[in-house]
Tab-separated table of C-alpha atoms and ligand atoms in Angstrom:
chain	number	residue	atom	x	y	z
A	15	UNK	CA	110.077	-2.023	-19.763
A	16	UNK	CA	110.548	-0.832	-16.195
A	17	UNK	CA	107.376	-1.479	-14.052
A	18	UNK	CA	107.327	0.725	-11.016
A	19	UNK	CA	103.561	0.407	-10.257
A	20	UNK	CA	103.196	-2.753	-7.891
A	21	UNK	CA	101.210	-0.788	-5.308
A	22	UNK	CA	98.570	-0.455	-8.130
A	23	UNK	CA	98.865	-4.044	-9.163
A	24	UNK	CA	101.427	-6.724	-9.382
A	25	UNK	CA	102.092	-9.071	-12.222
A	26	UNK	CA	100.465	-12.608	-11.442
A	27	UNK	CA	102.828	-15.254	-10.639
A	28	UNK	CA	103.121	-18.323	-12.977
A	29	UNK	CA	102.248	-20.620	-10.318
A	30	UNK	CA	98.924	-18.720	-9.619
A	31	UNK	CA	98.070	-18.557	-13.372
A	32	UNK	CA	98.682	-22.430	-13.847
A	33	UNK	CA	96.584	-23.036	-10.654
A	34	UNK	CA	93.810	-20.908	-12.244
A	35	UNK	CA	93.699	-22.837	-15.410
A	36	UNK	CA	94.211	-26.197	-13.544
A	37	UNK	CA	91.281	-25.549	-11.124
A	38	UNK	CA	88.813	-23.961	-13.828
A	39	UNK	CA	89.561	-27.159	-15.977
A	40	UNK	CA	89.005	-30.008	-13.083
A	41	UNK	CA	86.770	-28.354	-10.644
A	42	UNK	CA	84.457	-25.809	-12.277
A	43	UNK	CA	81.325	-26.992	-10.542
A	44	UNK	CA	79.683	-24.581	-8.391
A	45	UNK	CA	80.861	-25.029	-4.885
A	46	UNK	CA	77.155	-24.841	-3.510
A	47	UNK	CA	75.973	-27.552	-5.808
A	48	UNK	CA	74.566	-30.537	-4.100
A	49	UNK	CA	75.936	-33.202	-6.499
A	50	UNK	CA	79.219	-34.848	-5.849
A	51	UNK	CA	81.350	-32.643	-8.191
A	52	UNK	CA	79.827	-29.542	-6.366
A	53	UNK	CA	80.406	-30.977	-2.963
A	54	UNK	CA	84.013	-31.593	-3.871
A	55	UNK	CA	84.377	-28.066	-5.038
A	56	UNK	CA	82.591	-26.950	-1.763
A	57	UNK	CA	85.120	-28.981	0.459
A	58	UNK	CA	88.157	-27.667	-1.388
A	59	UNK	CA	86.652	-24.180	-0.920
A	60	UNK	CA	86.590	-24.778	2.911
A	61	UNK	CA	90.199	-26.200	2.811
A	62	UNK	CA	91.211	-23.117	1.108
A	63	UNK	CA	89.606	-20.886	3.600
A	64	UNK	CA	91.289	-22.521	6.662
A	65	UNK	CA	94.639	-22.472	4.604
A	66	UNK	CA	94.420	-18.688	4.169
A	67	UNK	CA	93.595	-18.270	7.794
A	68	UNK	CA	96.395	-20.744	8.898
A	69	UNK	CA	98.796	-18.688	6.845
A	70	UNK	CA	97.836	-15.483	8.988
A	71	UNK	CA	97.953	-17.750	12.083
A	72	UNK	CA	94.286	-16.691	13.026
A	73	UNK	CA	92.365	-19.986	12.289
A	74	UNK	CA	91.425	-20.310	15.950
A	75	UNK	CA	89.789	-16.997	16.115
A	76	UNK	CA	88.935	-15.455	12.745
A	77	UNK	CA	86.793	-16.419	9.807
A	78	UNK	CA	87.061	-15.196	6.301
A	79	UNK	CA	84.807	-14.113	3.698
A	80	UNK	CA	86.111	-14.354	-0.049
A	81	UNK	CA	85.135	-11.138	-1.861
A	82	UNK	CA	86.000	-9.262	-4.998
A	83	UNK	CA	88.753	-7.293	-3.541
A	84	UNK	CA	89.862	-4.839	-0.691
A	85	UNK	CA	87.113	-2.228	-1.719
A	86	UNK	CA	84.414	-4.798	-1.267
A	87	UNK	CA	86.280	-6.055	2.017
A	88	UNK	CA	86.352	-2.352	3.398
A	89	UNK	CA	82.771	-1.942	2.595
A	90	UNK	CA	81.699	-4.821	4.127
A	91	UNK	CA	83.689	-4.514	7.307
A	92	UNK	CA	82.535	-0.697	7.675
A	93	UNK	CA	78.830	-0.678	6.555
A	94	UNK	CA	78.215	-4.303	7.632
A	95	UNK	CA	79.578	-3.694	11.173
A	96	UNK	CA	78.081	-0.043	11.504
A	97	UNK	CA	74.388	-1.455	10.604
A	98	UNK	CA	74.864	-4.432	12.748
A	99	UNK	CA	76.108	-2.799	15.989
A	100	UNK	CA	74.485	0.576	15.712
A	101	UNK	CA	72.739	0.149	18.850
A	102	UNK	CA	75.871	0.091	20.753
A	103	UNK	CA	76.712	3.649	19.399
A	104	UNK	CA	77.109	5.443	16.200
A	105	UNK	CA	80.397	6.757	16.331
A	106	UNK	CA	83.261	5.617	13.594
A	107	UNK	CA	86.810	6.735	13.539
A	108	UNK	CA	89.086	6.602	10.412
A	109	UNK	CA	92.565	8.129	9.606
A	110	UNK	CA	92.702	10.960	7.399
A	111	UNK	CA	95.057	9.089	4.856
A	112	UNK	CA	92.720	6.014	4.355
A	113	UNK	CA	92.020	4.802	0.863
A	114	UNK	CA	88.633	6.000	-0.526
A	115	UNK	CA	87.263	2.384	-0.205
A	116	UNK	CA	87.500	3.346	3.624
A	117	UNK	CA	86.728	7.294	3.598
A	118	UNK	CA	83.831	6.837	1.222
A	119	UNK	CA	81.744	4.353	3.035
A	120	UNK	CA	82.488	6.553	6.155
A	121	UNK	CA	81.099	9.513	4.713
A	122	UNK	CA	78.204	7.802	3.278
A	123	UNK	CA	77.228	6.324	6.586
A	124	UNK	CA	77.673	9.937	8.140
A	125	UNK	CA	75.531	11.638	5.456
A	126	UNK	CA	72.780	9.020	4.802
A	127	UNK	CA	72.365	7.257	8.127
A	128	UNK	CA	73.352	9.829	10.862
A	129	UNK	CA	76.538	7.956	11.886
A	130	UNK	CA	79.280	10.286	13.259
A	131	UNK	CA	82.510	9.399	11.148
A	132	UNK	CA	85.398	11.037	12.688
A	133	UNK	CA	88.655	11.571	10.559
A	134	UNK	CA	91.701	11.200	12.927
A	135	UNK	CA	94.712	13.404	11.852
A	136	UNK	CA	97.954	11.960	10.993
A	137	UNK	CA	101.469	13.209	11.873
A	138	UNK	CA	103.935	14.942	9.415
A	139	UNK	CA	104.827	11.330	8.181
A	140	UNK	CA	101.422	10.214	7.593
A	141	UNK	CA	101.046	8.052	10.858
A	142	UNK	CA	98.208	7.916	13.392
A	143	UNK	CA	99.973	8.646	16.705
A	144	UNK	CA	98.333	6.249	19.495
A	145	UNK	CA	97.937	9.286	21.697
A	146	UNK	CA	95.897	10.924	18.803
A	147	UNK	CA	93.594	7.864	18.868
A	148	UNK	CA	93.348	7.682	22.697
A	149	UNK	CA	91.967	11.260	22.586
A	150	UNK	CA	89.341	10.524	20.224
A	151	UNK	CA	87.961	7.233	21.859
A	152	UNK	CA	84.990	7.073	24.019
A	153	UNK	CA	82.231	4.470	24.831
A	154	UNK	CA	80.024	5.522	21.749
A	155	UNK	CA	82.988	4.603	19.191
A	156	UNK	CA	81.859	0.934	17.717
A	157	UNK	CA	84.471	0.965	14.866
A	158	UNK	CA	88.085	2.278	14.183
A	159	UNK	CA	89.574	1.917	10.819
A	160	UNK	CA	93.299	2.574	10.271
A	161	UNK	CA	95.526	1.194	7.454
A	162	UNK	CA	98.508	-0.954	7.915
A	163	UNK	CA	100.775	0.851	5.093
A	164	UNK	CA	99.652	3.798	3.106
A	165	UNK	CA	99.292	2.942	-0.642
A	166	UNK	CA	100.606	6.638	-1.527
A	167	UNK	CA	103.553	7.066	0.876
A	168	UNK	CA	104.296	3.646	2.384
A	169	UNK	CA	103.877	5.272	5.911
A	170	UNK	CA	103.369	2.507	8.576
A	171	UNK	CA	100.868	2.488	11.239
A	172	UNK	CA	101.788	0.832	14.784
A	173	UNK	CA	98.786	-1.363	14.588
A	174	UNK	CA	99.718	-3.342	17.848
A	175	UNK	CA	99.715	-0.202	19.918
A	176	UNK	CA	96.502	1.185	18.149
A	177	UNK	CA	94.500	-2.193	18.336
A	178	UNK	CA	95.497	-2.232	22.138
A	179	UNK	CA	93.842	1.234	22.578
A	180	UNK	CA	90.583	0.241	20.797
A	181	UNK	CA	90.279	-2.912	22.925
A	182	UNK	CA	90.234	-0.793	25.921
A	183	UNK	CA	86.537	-0.162	24.781
A	184	UNK	CA	84.797	-3.511	24.916
A	185	UNK	CA	82.036	-2.006	22.373
A	186	UNK	CA	84.588	-1.220	19.566
A	187	UNK	CA	86.195	-3.214	16.894
A	188	UNK	CA	89.459	-2.523	15.007
A	189	UNK	CA	89.530	-2.816	11.223
A	190	UNK	CA	92.479	-2.487	9.272
A	191	UNK	CA	92.990	-2.054	5.406
A	192	UNK	CA	96.083	-4.334	4.931
A	193	UNK	CA	96.184	-4.293	1.080
A	194	UNK	CA	99.663	-2.804	1.043
A	195	UNK	CA	100.729	-4.578	4.274
A	196	UNK	CA	100.258	-8.088	3.818
A	197	UNK	CA	103.565	-9.995	3.142
A	198	UNK	CA	105.433	-6.451	3.176
A	199	UNK	CA	105.642	-5.630	6.891
A	200	UNK	CA	105.289	-7.301	10.256
A	201	UNK	CA	101.477	-7.400	11.239
A	202	UNK	CA	100.032	-8.519	14.456
A	203	UNK	CA	97.217	-10.251	12.445
A	204	UNK	CA	95.574	-11.763	15.689
A	205	UNK	CA	95.334	-8.368	17.239
A	206	UNK	CA	93.154	-6.968	14.585
A	207	UNK	CA	89.374	-7.645	14.658
A	208	UNK	CA	88.893	-7.302	10.802
A	209	UNK	CA	91.312	-6.789	8.172
A	210	UNK	CA	90.832	-6.490	4.255
A	211	UNK	CA	93.438	-7.275	1.363
A	212	UNK	CA	93.395	-7.843	-2.448
A	213	UNK	CA	95.093	-10.749	-4.144
A	214	UNK	CA	96.305	-8.634	-7.123
A	215	UNK	CA	98.690	-6.826	-4.921
A	216	UNK	CA	100.330	-10.047	-4.055
A	217	UNK	CA	101.129	-11.357	-7.331
A	218	UNK	CA	97.495	-12.945	-7.333
A	219	UNK	CA	94.533	-12.275	-9.673
A	220	UNK	CA	92.360	-8.893	-9.882
A	221	UNK	CA	88.715	-9.204	-8.540
A	222	UNK	CA	89.757	-11.224	-5.701
A	223	UNK	CA	90.102	-10.263	-2.093
A	224	UNK	CA	89.123	-11.148	1.523
A	225	UNK	CA	87.744	-9.694	4.795
A	226	UNK	CA	89.100	-11.805	7.461
A	227	UNK	CA	87.096	-11.061	10.960
A	228	UNK	CA	86.827	-12.282	14.462
A	229	UNK	CA	84.471	-15.289	14.246
A	230	UNK	CA	81.834	-13.760	16.706
A	231	UNK	CA	81.279	-10.620	14.573
A	232	UNK	CA	78.097	-10.424	12.398
A	233	UNK	CA	77.544	-8.272	9.434
A	234	UNK	CA	74.591	-6.869	7.718
A	235	UNK	CA	75.197	-8.417	4.327
A	236	UNK	CA	75.965	-6.153	1.407
A	237	UNK	CA	74.419	-8.670	-1.265
A	238	UNK	CA	71.400	-10.568	-0.604
A	239	UNK	CA	70.747	-13.814	-2.335
A	240	UNK	CA	71.445	-17.444	-2.161
A	241	UNK	CA	73.414	-17.046	1.090
A	242	UNK	CA	76.933	-17.755	0.174
A	243	UNK	CA	79.805	-16.982	2.424
A	244	UNK	CA	77.859	-17.159	5.422
A	245	UNK	CA	75.175	-14.950	4.100
A	246	UNK	CA	77.489	-11.978	4.161
A	247	UNK	CA	78.072	-11.956	0.439
A	248	UNK	CA	75.630	-13.826	-1.912
A	249	UNK	CA	76.635	-15.080	-5.313
A	250	UNK	CA	78.380	-17.830	-6.755
A	251	UNK	CA	81.840	-18.343	-5.326
A	252	UNK	CA	84.723	-19.144	-7.799
A	253	UNK	CA	86.910	-21.859	-6.229
A	254	UNK	CA	89.583	-21.154	-8.677
A	255	UNK	CA	90.064	-17.534	-7.855
A	256	UNK	CA	90.206	-18.263	-4.278
A	257	UNK	CA	92.448	-21.003	-4.668
A	258	UNK	CA	94.733	-18.644	-6.325
A	259	UNK	CA	94.205	-16.078	-3.630
A	260	UNK	CA	95.349	-18.754	-1.182
A	261	UNK	CA	98.508	-19.498	-3.136
A	262	UNK	CA	99.218	-15.752	-3.401
A	263	UNK	CA	98.946	-15.072	0.358
A	264	UNK	CA	101.079	-18.391	1.207
A	265	UNK	CA	103.755	-17.025	-1.187
A	266	UNK	CA	103.671	-13.612	0.156
A	267	UNK	CA	104.071	-14.925	3.670
A	268	UNK	CA	106.684	-17.380	2.929
A	269	UNK	CA	109.500	-15.132	3.683
A	270	UNK	CA	108.777	-11.421	3.964
A	271	UNK	CA	112.004	-10.556	5.573
A	272	UNK	CA	114.021	-12.120	2.518
A	273	UNK	CA	111.622	-10.228	0.113
A	274	UNK	CA	112.301	-6.994	2.155
A	275	UNK	CA	115.927	-7.540	1.942
A	276	UNK	CA	115.583	-7.668	-1.803
A	277	UNK	CA	113.381	-4.335	-2.085
A	278	UNK	CA	115.314	-2.172	0.672
A	279	UNK	CA	118.363	-1.630	-1.494
A	280	UNK	CA	116.161	-0.251	-4.317
A	281	UNK	CA	114.264	2.190	-2.016
A	282	UNK	CA	117.580	3.324	-0.401
A	283	UNK	CA	119.292	3.634	-4.009
A	284	UNK	CA	116.102	5.667	-5.206
A	285	UNK	CA	115.883	7.767	-2.148
A	286	UNK	CA	119.699	8.783	-2.281
A	287	UNK	CA	119.651	9.370	-6.038
A	288	UNK	CA	116.587	11.549	-5.619
A	289	UNK	CA	118.633	13.817	-3.370
A	290	UNK	CA	120.307	15.818	-6.276
A	291	UNK	CA	117.104	16.275	-8.072
A	292	UNK	CA	114.490	19.160	-7.830
A	293	UNK	CA	111.967	17.099	-5.704
A	294	UNK	CA	110.545	16.740	-2.331
A	295	UNK	CA	110.617	13.336	-0.878
A	296	UNK	CA	107.238	12.649	0.799
A	297	UNK	CA	108.084	8.998	2.192
A	298	UNK	CA	110.470	8.299	4.985
A	299	UNK	CA	113.208	5.691	5.252
A	300	UNK	CA	111.778	3.526	7.928
A	301	UNK	CA	108.468	3.344	6.229
A	302	UNK	CA	107.634	0.418	3.637
A	303	UNK	CA	110.537	0.169	1.245
A	304	UNK	CA	107.805	-0.852	-1.504
A	305	UNK	CA	106.629	2.625	-1.849
A	306	UNK	CA	108.561	5.958	-2.476
A	307	UNK	CA	106.537	9.178	-2.999
A	308	UNK	CA	107.988	12.268	-4.076
A	309	UNK	CA	106.693	15.821	-5.251
A	310	UNK	CA	108.321	17.660	-8.269
A	311	UNK	CA	109.389	21.099	-7.174
A	312	UNK	CA	109.140	22.646	-10.583
A	313	UNK	CA	107.713	20.307	-13.126
A	314	UNK	CA	104.223	19.026	-13.647
A	315	UNK	CA	103.978	15.414	-12.245
A	316	UNK	CA	101.529	14.129	-15.034
A	317	UNK	CA	103.851	15.443	-17.788
A	318	UNK	CA	106.861	13.660	-16.378
A	319	UNK	CA	104.942	10.430	-15.688
A	320	UNK	CA	103.773	10.775	-19.357
A	321	UNK	CA	107.270	10.983	-20.486
A	322	UNK	CA	108.442	8.103	-18.342
A	323	UNK	CA	105.798	6.075	-19.890
A	324	UNK	CA	106.724	6.819	-23.433
A	325	UNK	CA	110.232	5.555	-22.559
A	326	UNK	CA	108.589	2.461	-21.240
A	327	UNK	CA	108.959	3.308	-17.474
A	328	UNK	CA	105.742	2.883	-15.482
A	329	UNK	CA	104.795	4.992	-12.409
A	330	UNK	CA	102.004	6.699	-11.153
A	331	UNK	CA	100.929	10.095	-10.131
A	332	UNK	CA	99.426	9.570	-6.391
A	333	UNK	CA	97.363	6.295	-6.326
A	334	UNK	CA	95.838	4.493	-9.525
A	335	UNK	CA	92.416	5.391	-7.882
A	336	UNK	CA	92.895	9.181	-8.004
A	337	UNK	CA	95.029	9.628	-11.187
A	338	UNK	CA	92.356	10.523	-13.475
A	339	UNK	CA	91.038	13.291	-11.167
A	340	UNK	CA	92.969	16.595	-10.616
A	341	UNK	CA	92.334	16.504	-6.865
A	342	UNK	CA	95.390	16.969	-4.611
A	343	UNK	CA	96.256	13.716	-2.610
A	344	UNK	CA	94.302	13.804	0.598
A	345	UNK	CA	97.053	11.855	2.065
A	346	UNK	CA	99.754	14.492	1.398
A	347	UNK	CA	97.376	17.179	2.526
A	348	UNK	CA	96.726	15.590	5.864
A	349	UNK	CA	100.563	15.234	6.328
A	350	UNK	CA	100.436	18.977	6.160
A	351	UNK	CA	101.926	19.287	2.701
A	352	UNK	CA	100.961	22.319	0.775
A	353	UNK	CA	98.515	22.266	-2.211
A	354	UNK	CA	101.163	22.228	-4.830
A	355	UNK	CA	103.085	19.591	-3.237
A	356	UNK	CA	100.058	17.656	-2.763
A	357	UNK	CA	98.872	18.048	-6.375
A	358	UNK	CA	102.213	17.079	-7.887
A	359	UNK	CA	103.499	13.928	-6.608
A	360	UNK	CA	104.954	10.618	-8.331
A	361	UNK	CA	104.569	7.359	-6.589
A	362	UNK	CA	107.220	4.697	-7.418
A	363	UNK	CA	106.244	1.164	-6.034
A	364	UNK	CA	108.417	-1.735	-6.289
A	365	UNK	CA	107.961	-5.656	-6.083
A	366	UNK	CA	110.594	-8.252	-5.608
A	367	UNK	CA	110.695	-8.613	-9.436
A	368	UNK	CA	112.406	-5.360	-9.774
A	369	UNK	CA	116.365	-4.834	-9.642
A	370	UNK	CA	118.881	-2.165	-8.623
A	371	UNK	CA	119.659	-1.687	-12.429
A	372	UNK	CA	116.265	-0.569	-13.130
A	373	UNK	CA	116.556	2.134	-10.422
A	374	UNK	CA	119.781	3.439	-12.016
A	375	UNK	CA	118.079	3.533	-15.392
A	376	UNK	CA	114.942	5.347	-13.741
A	377	UNK	CA	117.313	7.821	-12.138
A	378	UNK	CA	119.228	8.484	-15.377
A	379	UNK	CA	116.024	8.943	-17.506
A	380	UNK	CA	114.335	11.254	-14.868
A	381	UNK	CA	117.367	13.300	-14.429
A	382	UNK	CA	117.485	13.831	-18.244
A	383	UNK	CA	113.795	14.712	-18.338
A	384	UNK	CA	113.983	17.204	-15.507
A	385	UNK	CA	116.728	18.991	-17.475
A	386	UNK	CA	114.851	18.948	-20.788
A	387	UNK	CA	111.253	19.157	-19.985
A	388	UNK	CA	109.902	22.814	-19.464
A	389	UNK	CA	109.177	23.586	-15.647
A	390	UNK	CA	105.318	24.254	-15.393
B	405	LIG	N1	92.926	-0.197	0.032
B	405	LIG	C1	94.237	0.292	-0.425
B	405	LIG	C2	95.173	0.586	0.778
B	405	LIG	C3	94.823	0.111	-1.858
B	405	LIG	O1	96.007	0.265	-2.012
B	405	LIG	C4	93.762	-0.388	-2.693
B	405	LIG	C5	94.052	-0.608	-4.161
B	405	LIG	N2	94.472	0.721	-4.873
B	405	LIG	C6	92.463	-0.713	-2.327
B	405	LIG	C7	92.147	-0.675	-0.813
B	405	LIG	C8	91.423	-1.225	-3.229
B	405	LIG	O2	91.798	-2.390	-3.639
B	405	LIG	P1	90.906	-3.067	-4.930
B	405	LIG	O3	90.936	-1.961	-6.125
B	405	LIG	O4	91.711	-4.327	-5.203
B	405	LIG	O5	89.407	-3.210	-4.479
């Protein structure tokens, strides 16, 4: 098997799996329970929260809510801030290439609650130019959401420059979806008011993620109930899941440069190898080496993906969240690609578990398929 779909989900590491079992066996009590076992679990949970914040070097300035993943984190950040701070202004900005867990809450706030949710155009490589953001900013903006690394193409935004522009407006917060960025690129974590991520993209477990936010920010909660997670997200908290999230974050932030040095040659070899094929590469060389997106010029991407899958090679067409619909990729459209190119792309995404041999094998099999399979 060759697994080239790590942007959709990574395999959990063995230490994470071991910790999940150990914690569930030894510390299964409800962390909110008043007895000694519960208090122990509650203390561990707080240790774990501090450890994640320390790993990002934001323990003095930021807090963290343990959630079910980046989707929930993006929803809490966007709806929670919008509802809390709507008396300051009702303008929200987001980039045209955001994940649906950002674009959909934005559109919902606009259609159901009268917010003005404005899409920021991206350049041909899929990035928001700082000057573009500057042109859209004004005193009514309360939230700007721009991702770190695009999940379909690996395009990288200059978060430091973008955050600086937002912070020229004291009433506006800067949120970034860092799901594909944590442990993969250098991120100015302390410059970002709120950031979201999922553990399963970091060799952690699914249904686990977090929103890290400046401690002064208050949200209108998404789930009301017992008041866990500072009242922002009620529901019994899983110590085991969050300890695993902590370990996955610590592992991913231990040596990102060394990880990148392992993955970059894979990206480069694939990029070079694809030059001889009837494809159009949509990613750029200086983007994240973990994601390479290309469109097929004469074949149907879904047919080639399925043929690769039959041979035990797993890639995706656009992102896992949109593969089951026939819509063109909004990210590629926003980059100015035509309808055909935007509807016919394949995403290869790596982890440090992949090897150069796998890339060579992938190129061989792809070459063969593009010769054998009928053009569309
Ligand atoms: N944002 C980005 C950039 C993603 O890649 C994903 C996962 N496809 C998400 C948000 C949502 O993550 P989850 O499904 O774990 O909530």
